[in-house]
Coordinates of C-alpha atoms in Angstrom, one line a residue:
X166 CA 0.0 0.0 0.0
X167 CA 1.3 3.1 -1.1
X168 CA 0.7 7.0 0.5
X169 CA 2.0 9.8 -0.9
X170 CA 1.9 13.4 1.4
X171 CA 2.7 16.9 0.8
X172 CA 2.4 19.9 2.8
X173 CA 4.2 23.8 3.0
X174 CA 5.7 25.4 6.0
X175 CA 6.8 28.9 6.3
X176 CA 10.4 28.1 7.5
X177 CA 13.4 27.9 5.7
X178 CA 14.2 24.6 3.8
X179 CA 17.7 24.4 6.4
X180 CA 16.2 24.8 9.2
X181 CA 13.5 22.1 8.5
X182 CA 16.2 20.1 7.3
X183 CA 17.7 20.5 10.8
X184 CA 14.3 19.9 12.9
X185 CA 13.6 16.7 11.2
X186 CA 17.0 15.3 12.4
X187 CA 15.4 15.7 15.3
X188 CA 14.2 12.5 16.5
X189 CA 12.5 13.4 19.5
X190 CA 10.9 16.6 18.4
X191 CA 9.9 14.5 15.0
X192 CA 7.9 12.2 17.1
X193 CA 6.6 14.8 19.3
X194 CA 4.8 16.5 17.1
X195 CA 3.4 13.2 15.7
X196 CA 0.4 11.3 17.5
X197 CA 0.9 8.4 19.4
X198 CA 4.4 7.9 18.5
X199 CA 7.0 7.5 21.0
X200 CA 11.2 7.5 21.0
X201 CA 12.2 4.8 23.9
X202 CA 15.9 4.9 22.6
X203 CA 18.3 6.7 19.8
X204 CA 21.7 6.8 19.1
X205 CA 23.8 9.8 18.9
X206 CA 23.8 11.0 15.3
X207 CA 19.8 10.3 15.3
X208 CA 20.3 7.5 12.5
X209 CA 18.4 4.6 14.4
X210 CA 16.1 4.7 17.1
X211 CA 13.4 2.1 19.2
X212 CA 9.7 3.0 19.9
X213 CA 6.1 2.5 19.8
X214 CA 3.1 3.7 17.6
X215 CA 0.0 3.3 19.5
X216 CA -3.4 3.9 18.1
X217 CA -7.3 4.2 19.8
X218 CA -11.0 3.2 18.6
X219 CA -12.7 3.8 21.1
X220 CA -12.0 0.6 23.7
X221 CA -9.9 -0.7 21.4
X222 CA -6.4 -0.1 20.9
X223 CA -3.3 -1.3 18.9
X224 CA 0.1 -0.4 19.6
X225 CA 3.5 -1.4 17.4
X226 CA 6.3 -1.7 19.2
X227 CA 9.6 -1.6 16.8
X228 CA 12.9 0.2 15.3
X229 CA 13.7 2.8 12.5
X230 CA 17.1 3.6 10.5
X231 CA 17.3 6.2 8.6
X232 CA 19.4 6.8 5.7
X233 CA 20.4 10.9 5.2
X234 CA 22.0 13.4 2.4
X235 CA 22.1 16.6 3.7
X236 CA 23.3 17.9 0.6
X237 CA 20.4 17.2 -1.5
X238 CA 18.3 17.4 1.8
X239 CA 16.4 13.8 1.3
X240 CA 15.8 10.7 3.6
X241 CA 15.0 7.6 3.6
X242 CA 13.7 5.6 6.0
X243 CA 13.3 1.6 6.8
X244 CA 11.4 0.3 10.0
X245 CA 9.4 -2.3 11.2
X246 CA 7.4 -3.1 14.6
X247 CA 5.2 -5.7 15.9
X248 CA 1.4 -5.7 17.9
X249 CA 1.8 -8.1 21.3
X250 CA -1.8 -7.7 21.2
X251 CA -3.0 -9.2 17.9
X252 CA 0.6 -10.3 16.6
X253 CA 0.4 -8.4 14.0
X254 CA 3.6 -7.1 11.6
X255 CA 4.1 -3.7 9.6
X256 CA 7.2 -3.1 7.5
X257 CA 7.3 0.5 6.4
X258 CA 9.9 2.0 3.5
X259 CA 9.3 6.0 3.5
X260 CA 11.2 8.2 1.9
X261 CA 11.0 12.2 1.9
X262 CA 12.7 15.0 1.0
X263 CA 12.4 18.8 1.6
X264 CA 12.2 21.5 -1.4
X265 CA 12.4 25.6 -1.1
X266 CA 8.9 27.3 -2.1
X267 CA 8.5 31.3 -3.0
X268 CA 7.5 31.7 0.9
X269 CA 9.6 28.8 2.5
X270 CA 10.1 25.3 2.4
X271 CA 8.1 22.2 1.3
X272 CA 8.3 18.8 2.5
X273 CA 7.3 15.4 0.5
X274 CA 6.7 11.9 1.6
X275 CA 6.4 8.7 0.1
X276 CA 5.8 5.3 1.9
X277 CA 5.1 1.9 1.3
X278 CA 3.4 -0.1 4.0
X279 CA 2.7 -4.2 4.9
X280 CA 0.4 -5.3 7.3
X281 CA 0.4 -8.7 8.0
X282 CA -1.1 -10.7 10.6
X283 CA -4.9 -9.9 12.0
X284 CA -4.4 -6.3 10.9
X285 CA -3.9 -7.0 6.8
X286 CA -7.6 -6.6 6.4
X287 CA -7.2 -3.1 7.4
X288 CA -4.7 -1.9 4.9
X289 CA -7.1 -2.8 1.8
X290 CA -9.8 0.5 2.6
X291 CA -9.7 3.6 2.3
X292 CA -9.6 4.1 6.4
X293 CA -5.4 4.1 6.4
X294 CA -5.1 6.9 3.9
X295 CA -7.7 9.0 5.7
X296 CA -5.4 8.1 9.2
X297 CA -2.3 9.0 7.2
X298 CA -3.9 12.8 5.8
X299 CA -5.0 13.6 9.2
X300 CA -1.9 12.6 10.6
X301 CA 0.0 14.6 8.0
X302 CA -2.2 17.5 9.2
X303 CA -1.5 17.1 12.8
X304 CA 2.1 16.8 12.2
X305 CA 2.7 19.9 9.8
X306 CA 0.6 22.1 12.3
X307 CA 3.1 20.7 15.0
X308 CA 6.8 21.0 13.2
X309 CA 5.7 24.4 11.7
X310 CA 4.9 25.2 15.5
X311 CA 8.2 24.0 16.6
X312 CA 10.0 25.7 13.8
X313 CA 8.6 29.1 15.0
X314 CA 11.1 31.5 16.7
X315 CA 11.0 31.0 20.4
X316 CA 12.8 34.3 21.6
X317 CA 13.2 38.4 20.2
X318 CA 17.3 37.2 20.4
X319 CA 16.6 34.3 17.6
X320 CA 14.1 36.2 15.6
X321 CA 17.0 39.3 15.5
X322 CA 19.4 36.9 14.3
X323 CA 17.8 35.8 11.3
X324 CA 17.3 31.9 11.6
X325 CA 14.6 30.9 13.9
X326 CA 15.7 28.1 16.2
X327 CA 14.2 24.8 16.0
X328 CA 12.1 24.0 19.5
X329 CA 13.0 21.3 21.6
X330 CA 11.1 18.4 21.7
X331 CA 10.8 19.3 25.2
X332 CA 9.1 22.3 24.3
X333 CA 6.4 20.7 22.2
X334 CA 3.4 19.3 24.6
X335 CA 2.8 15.7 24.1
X336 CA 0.7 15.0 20.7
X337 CA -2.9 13.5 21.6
X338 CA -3.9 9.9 20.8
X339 CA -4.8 9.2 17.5
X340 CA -8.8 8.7 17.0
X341 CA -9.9 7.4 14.4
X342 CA -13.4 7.7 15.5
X343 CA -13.0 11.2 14.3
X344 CA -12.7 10.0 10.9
X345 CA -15.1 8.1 10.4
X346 CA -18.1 9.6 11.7
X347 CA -17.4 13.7 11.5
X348 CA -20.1 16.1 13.0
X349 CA -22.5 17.5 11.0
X350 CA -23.6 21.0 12.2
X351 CA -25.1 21.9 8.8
X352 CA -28.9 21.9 9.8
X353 CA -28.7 24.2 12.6
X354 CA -27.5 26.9 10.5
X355 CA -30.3 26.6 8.1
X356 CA -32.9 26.4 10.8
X357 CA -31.2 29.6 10.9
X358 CA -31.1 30.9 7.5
X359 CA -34.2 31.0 5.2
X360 CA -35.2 27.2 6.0
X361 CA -37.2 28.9 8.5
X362 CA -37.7 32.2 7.4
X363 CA -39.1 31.0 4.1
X364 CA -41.8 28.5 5.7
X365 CA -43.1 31.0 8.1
X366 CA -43.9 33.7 5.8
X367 CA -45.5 31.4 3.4
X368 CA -47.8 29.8 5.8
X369 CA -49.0 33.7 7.0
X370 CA -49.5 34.2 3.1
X371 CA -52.1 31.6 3.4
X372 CA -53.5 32.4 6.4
X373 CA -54.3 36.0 4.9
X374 CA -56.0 34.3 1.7
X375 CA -58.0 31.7 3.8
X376 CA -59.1 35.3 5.9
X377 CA -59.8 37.3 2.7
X378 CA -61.2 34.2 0.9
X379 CA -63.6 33.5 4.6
X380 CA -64.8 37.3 4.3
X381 CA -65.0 38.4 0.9
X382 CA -67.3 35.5 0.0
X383 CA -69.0 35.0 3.2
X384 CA -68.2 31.4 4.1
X385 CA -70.3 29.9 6.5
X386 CA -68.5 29.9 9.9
X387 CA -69.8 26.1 10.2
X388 CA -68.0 25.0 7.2
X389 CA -64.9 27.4 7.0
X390 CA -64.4 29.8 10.0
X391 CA -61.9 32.7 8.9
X392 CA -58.5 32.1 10.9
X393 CA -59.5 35.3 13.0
X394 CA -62.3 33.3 14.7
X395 CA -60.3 30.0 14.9
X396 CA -58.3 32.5 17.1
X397 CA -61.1 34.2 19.0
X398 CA -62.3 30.3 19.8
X399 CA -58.7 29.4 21.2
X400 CA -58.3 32.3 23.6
X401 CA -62.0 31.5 24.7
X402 CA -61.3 27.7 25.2
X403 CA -57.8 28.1 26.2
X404 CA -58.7 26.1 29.6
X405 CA -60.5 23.8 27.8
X406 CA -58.0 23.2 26.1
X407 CA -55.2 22.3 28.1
X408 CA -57.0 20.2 30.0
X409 CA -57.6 18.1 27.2
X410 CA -53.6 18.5 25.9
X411 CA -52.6 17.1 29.2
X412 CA -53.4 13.8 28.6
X413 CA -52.9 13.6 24.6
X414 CA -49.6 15.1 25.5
X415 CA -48.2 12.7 28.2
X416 CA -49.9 8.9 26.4
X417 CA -48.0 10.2 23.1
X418 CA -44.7 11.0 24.8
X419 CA -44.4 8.0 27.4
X420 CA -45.9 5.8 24.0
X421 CA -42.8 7.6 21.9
X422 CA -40.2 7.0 24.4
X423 CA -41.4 3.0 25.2
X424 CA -41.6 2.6 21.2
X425 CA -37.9 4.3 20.7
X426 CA -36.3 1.9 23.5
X427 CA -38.0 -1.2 22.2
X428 CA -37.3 -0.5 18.5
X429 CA -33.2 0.3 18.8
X430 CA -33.4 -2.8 21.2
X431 CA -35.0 -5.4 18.6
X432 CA -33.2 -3.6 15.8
X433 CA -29.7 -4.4 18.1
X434 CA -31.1 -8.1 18.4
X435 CA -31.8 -8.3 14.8
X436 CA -28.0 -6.9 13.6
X437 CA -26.6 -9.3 16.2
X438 CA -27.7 -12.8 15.3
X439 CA -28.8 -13.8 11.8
X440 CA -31.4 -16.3 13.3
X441 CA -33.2 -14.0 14.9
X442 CA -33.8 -11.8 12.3
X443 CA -34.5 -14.7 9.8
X444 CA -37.3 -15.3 12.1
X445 CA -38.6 -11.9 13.1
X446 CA -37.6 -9.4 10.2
X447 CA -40.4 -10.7 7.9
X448 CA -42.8 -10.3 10.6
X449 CA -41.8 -7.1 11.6
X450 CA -41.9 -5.7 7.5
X451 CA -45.4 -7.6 7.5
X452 CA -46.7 -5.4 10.2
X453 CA -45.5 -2.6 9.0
X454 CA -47.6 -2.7 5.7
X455 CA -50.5 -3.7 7.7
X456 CA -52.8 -0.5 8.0
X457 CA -52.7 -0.4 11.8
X458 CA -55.6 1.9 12.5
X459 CA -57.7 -1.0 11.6
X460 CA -56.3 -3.1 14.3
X461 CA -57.2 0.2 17.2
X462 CA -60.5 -2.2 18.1
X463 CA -58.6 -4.9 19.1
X464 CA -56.7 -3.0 21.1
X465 CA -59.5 -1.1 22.7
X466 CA -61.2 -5.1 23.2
X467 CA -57.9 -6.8 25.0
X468 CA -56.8 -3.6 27.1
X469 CA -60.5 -1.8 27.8
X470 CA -61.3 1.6 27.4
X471 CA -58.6 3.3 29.8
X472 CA -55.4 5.1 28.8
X473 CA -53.7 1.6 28.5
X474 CA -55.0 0.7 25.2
X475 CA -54.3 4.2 23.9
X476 CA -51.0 3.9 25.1
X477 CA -50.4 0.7 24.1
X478 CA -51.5 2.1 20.2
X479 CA -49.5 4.4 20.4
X480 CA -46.4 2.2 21.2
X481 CA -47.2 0.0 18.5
X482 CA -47.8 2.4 15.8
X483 CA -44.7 4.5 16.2
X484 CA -42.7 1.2 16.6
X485 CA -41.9 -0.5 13.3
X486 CA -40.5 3.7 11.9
X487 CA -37.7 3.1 14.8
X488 CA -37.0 -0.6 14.3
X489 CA -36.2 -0.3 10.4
X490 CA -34.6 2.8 10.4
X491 CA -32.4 1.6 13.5
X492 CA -31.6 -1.8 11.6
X493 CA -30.4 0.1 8.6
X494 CA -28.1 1.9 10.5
X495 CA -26.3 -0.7 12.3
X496 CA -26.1 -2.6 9.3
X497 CA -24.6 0.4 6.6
X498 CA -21.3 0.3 8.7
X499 CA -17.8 0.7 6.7
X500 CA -17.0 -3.0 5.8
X501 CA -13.1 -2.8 6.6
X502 CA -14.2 -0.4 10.3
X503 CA -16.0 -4.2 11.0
X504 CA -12.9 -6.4 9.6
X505 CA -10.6 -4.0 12.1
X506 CA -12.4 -5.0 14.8
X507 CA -12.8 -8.2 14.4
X508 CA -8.4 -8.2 14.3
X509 CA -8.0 -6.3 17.0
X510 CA -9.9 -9.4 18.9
X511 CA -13.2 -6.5 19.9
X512 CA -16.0 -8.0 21.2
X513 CA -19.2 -7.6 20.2
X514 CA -20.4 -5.6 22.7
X515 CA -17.6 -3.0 21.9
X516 CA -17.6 -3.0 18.5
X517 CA -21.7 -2.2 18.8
X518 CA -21.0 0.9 21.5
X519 CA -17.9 2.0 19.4
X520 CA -18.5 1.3 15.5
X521 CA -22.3 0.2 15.0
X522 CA -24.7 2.6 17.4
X523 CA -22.5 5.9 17.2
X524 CA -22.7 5.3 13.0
X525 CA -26.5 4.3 13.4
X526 CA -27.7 7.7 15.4
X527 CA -28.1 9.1 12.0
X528 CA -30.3 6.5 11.4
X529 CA -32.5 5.8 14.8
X530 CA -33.3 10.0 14.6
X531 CA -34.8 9.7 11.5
X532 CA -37.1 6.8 12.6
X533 CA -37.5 9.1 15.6
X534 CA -38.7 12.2 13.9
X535 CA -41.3 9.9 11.9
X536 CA -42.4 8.1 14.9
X537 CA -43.0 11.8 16.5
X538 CA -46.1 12.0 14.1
X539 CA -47.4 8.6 14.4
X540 CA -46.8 8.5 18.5
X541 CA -50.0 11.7 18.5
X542 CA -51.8 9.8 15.6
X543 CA -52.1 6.9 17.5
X544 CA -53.1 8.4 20.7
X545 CA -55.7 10.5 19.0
X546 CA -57.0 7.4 17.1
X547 CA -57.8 5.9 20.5
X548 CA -59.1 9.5 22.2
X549 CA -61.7 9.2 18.9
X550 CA -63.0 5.9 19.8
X551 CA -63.1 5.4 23.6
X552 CA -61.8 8.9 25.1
X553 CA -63.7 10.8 27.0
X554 CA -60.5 13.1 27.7
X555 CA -57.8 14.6 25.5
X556 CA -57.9 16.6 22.2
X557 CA -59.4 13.6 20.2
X558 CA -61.9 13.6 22.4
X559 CA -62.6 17.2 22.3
X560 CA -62.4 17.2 18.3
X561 CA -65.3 14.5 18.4
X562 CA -67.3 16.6 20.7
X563 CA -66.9 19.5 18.5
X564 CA -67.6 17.7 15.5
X565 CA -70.9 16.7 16.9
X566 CA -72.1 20.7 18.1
X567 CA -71.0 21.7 14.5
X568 CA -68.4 23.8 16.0
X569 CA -65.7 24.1 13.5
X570 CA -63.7 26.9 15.4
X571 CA -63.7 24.4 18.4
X572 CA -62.2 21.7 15.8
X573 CA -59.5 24.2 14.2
X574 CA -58.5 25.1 17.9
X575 CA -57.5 21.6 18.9
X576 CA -56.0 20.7 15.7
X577 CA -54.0 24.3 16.2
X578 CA -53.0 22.8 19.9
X579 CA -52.0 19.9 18.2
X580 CA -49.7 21.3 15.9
X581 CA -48.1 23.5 17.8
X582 CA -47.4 20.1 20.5
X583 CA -46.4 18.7 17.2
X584 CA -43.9 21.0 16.1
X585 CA -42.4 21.2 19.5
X586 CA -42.2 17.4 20.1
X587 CA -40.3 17.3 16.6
X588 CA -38.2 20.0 18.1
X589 CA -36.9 18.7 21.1
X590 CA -36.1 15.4 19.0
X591 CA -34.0 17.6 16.8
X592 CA -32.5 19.2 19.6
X593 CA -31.4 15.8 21.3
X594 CA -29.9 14.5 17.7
X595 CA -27.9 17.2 18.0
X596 CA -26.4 16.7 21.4
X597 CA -26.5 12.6 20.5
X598 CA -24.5 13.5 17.5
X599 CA -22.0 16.0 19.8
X600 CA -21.5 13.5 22.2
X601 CA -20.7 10.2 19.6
X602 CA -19.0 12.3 16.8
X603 CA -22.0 10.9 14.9

């Protein structure tokens, strides 16, 4: 496997020249490397590489020598190291050189790498030469920091010091976690932009051509009340209302939250064993297609007419959005992420909290944000049949006194308890995503 790197620093091509014989400040300002021992002229040295996914770490333990020509100001550099922990092998041949730019120097690498052992599966993806650009980053931010003058006396003398390695603090552990599932912060700046803007003014447009339409032609405040009165009604009722939204709003969220734990859960189950989901999957995609509403009787005829079997709906409706979308997630993992675990000896437990559930939150959200709609659908669904509490209820009720206001009102409640449960499940994708590097 091959890796070619370039990258431009602002110092002089001899001093660069002079900081990469460096040994110690070389590895310094590269993550998780380590100098144990070196010899005096810098042209051999002992150390260790070390590496973390999440629980799971790798470390090669081995020796350099490196081959110099100060004249032409090029390198080249043989080593090899070993993993106690998977007894694993790399063999590395690098070579790089360092060329003057308009502004300052510019430093190229080649490298060739083997991997054999329970890591070889790791150098066929693309996942090493993603590890090997950040790294390049990390390491040119950290030389070109170390090449910086230090003092006014070094500055006034024309050729800026190289730093000790000393003076460089230690480079962090190497994460690839970080490359493989980047944070996306995208959507809150267009709730911020015109994806918000844009929606609101076009829903007042229609609210002032459903008023003029209401009054110029004189609608019938039974058939279409003008959004003026649905207003007038909802300050009236306003007691009324929230009353009923107390228990519409507590059966859909307790009925969203059991459905969203019970959905990642089976979808977990299903990823894990193939038997399983040979068994269940077809059921679960059978159920799905079935047009649940039509099973709300039975539900209301095994549980009564309490809260239970409007709970219990609602739990079932929203379920099947969660399971799918969670089971697609766990399963569209990076192929050779799954073979690296698998040679680092991870279990399956900790390649499911490190790999599989931070790259399925993606996934289980967008289940989430559909099961938000079909949690209150459900609970409504069972206010309309058995209720005699909650804004279904209330709806009914209106529908039978013909008041339309009355109707518009709860569905306005609704919506507005709509958009904020939405909302907060936004909200806690966000901090999900923060918190796994989702």
């Amino acid at each position: 496997m091959e890796i070619s790197q370039e990258f431009s620093l602002t110092a002089k091509p001899a001093d660069v020249w002079t900081a990469l014989k460096d040994i110690r400040l070389v590895a310094s300002c590269l993550p998780g490397a380590e100098v144990l021992e070196t010899n005096e002229d810098g042209t051999s040295a002992k150390g260790r590489l070390s590496m973390r996914l999440g629980p799971i770490s790798v470390g090669f333990d081995g020796q350099a020598t490196i081959t110099r020509d100060d004249e032409s100001m090029q390198a080249s550099l043989d080593g090899k190291g070993v993993d106690p922990k998977s007894s694993s092998r790399a063999q590395m041949k690098m070579q790089y050189r360092v060329v003057p730019e308009s502004e300052g120097s510019r430093m190229i690498i080649n490298a060739q790498i083997a991997l054999s052992g329970m890591l070889a599966q790791f150098s066929k993806g693309q996942i090493v030469q993603d590890i090997a650009a950040q790294l390049t980053g990390v390491f040119a931010s950290r030389l070109q920091a170390a090449l910086e003058p230090k003092h006014e006396a070094s500055e006034g003398a024309g050729t800026a010091a190289p730093a000790s390695a000393a003076a460089i603090p230690d480079a962090p552990a190497l994460n690839p976690m970080s490359l493989l599932l980047p944070v996306l912060g995208q959507r809150l700046r267009q709730l911020m932009s015109g994806d918000i803007v844009l929606p609101v003014a076009f829903a007042l447009l229609c609210l002032l051509i459903w008023e003029g339409v209401t009054r110029y032609f004189q609608i019938s405040p039974v058939l279409l009340p003008a959004p003026s009165a649905v207003w007038d009604r909802m300050m009236e009722t306003m007691p009324l209302l929230l009353h009923h939204a107390y228990p519409t709003v507590w059966e859909s969220v307790v009925g969203f939250i059991i459905a969203t734990f019970l959905g990642v859960a089976l979808a977990a189950l299903l990823s894990a064993s193939r038997l399983m989901r040979s068994m269940l999957y077809p059921n679960v995609v059978f159920f799905q297609l079935i047009p649940k509403i039509a099973l709300a009787p039975l539900f209301i005829v095994w549980l009564g007419i309490g809260y239970e079997s409007r709970l219990t709906f609602s739990v079932f409706i929203s379920f099947f959005p969660i399971v799918i979308a969670a089971l697609a997630g766990l399963d569209n993992v990076d192929k050779s992420l799954l073979r690296l675990c698998r040679a680092l000896t991870a279990s399956s437990w900790q390649t499911f909290v490190s790999v599989r559930f931070p790259h399925a939150i993606p996934y289980i959200f967008s289940g989430m944000k559909i099961a938000t709609t079909f949690a209150i659908i459900g609970v409504i669904v069972g206010e309309f049949i058995t209720s005699q509490e909650g804004l279904g209820y209330l709806i009914l009720f209106a529908s039978a006194q013909a008041d339309t206001a009355l109707i518009l009102a709860s569905i306005t409640v609704l919506c507005i308890f709509g958009l904020a449960f939405y909302g907060l499940v936004v909200i806690l994708e966000k901090v999900a995503r923060a918190k796994f590097g989702a």
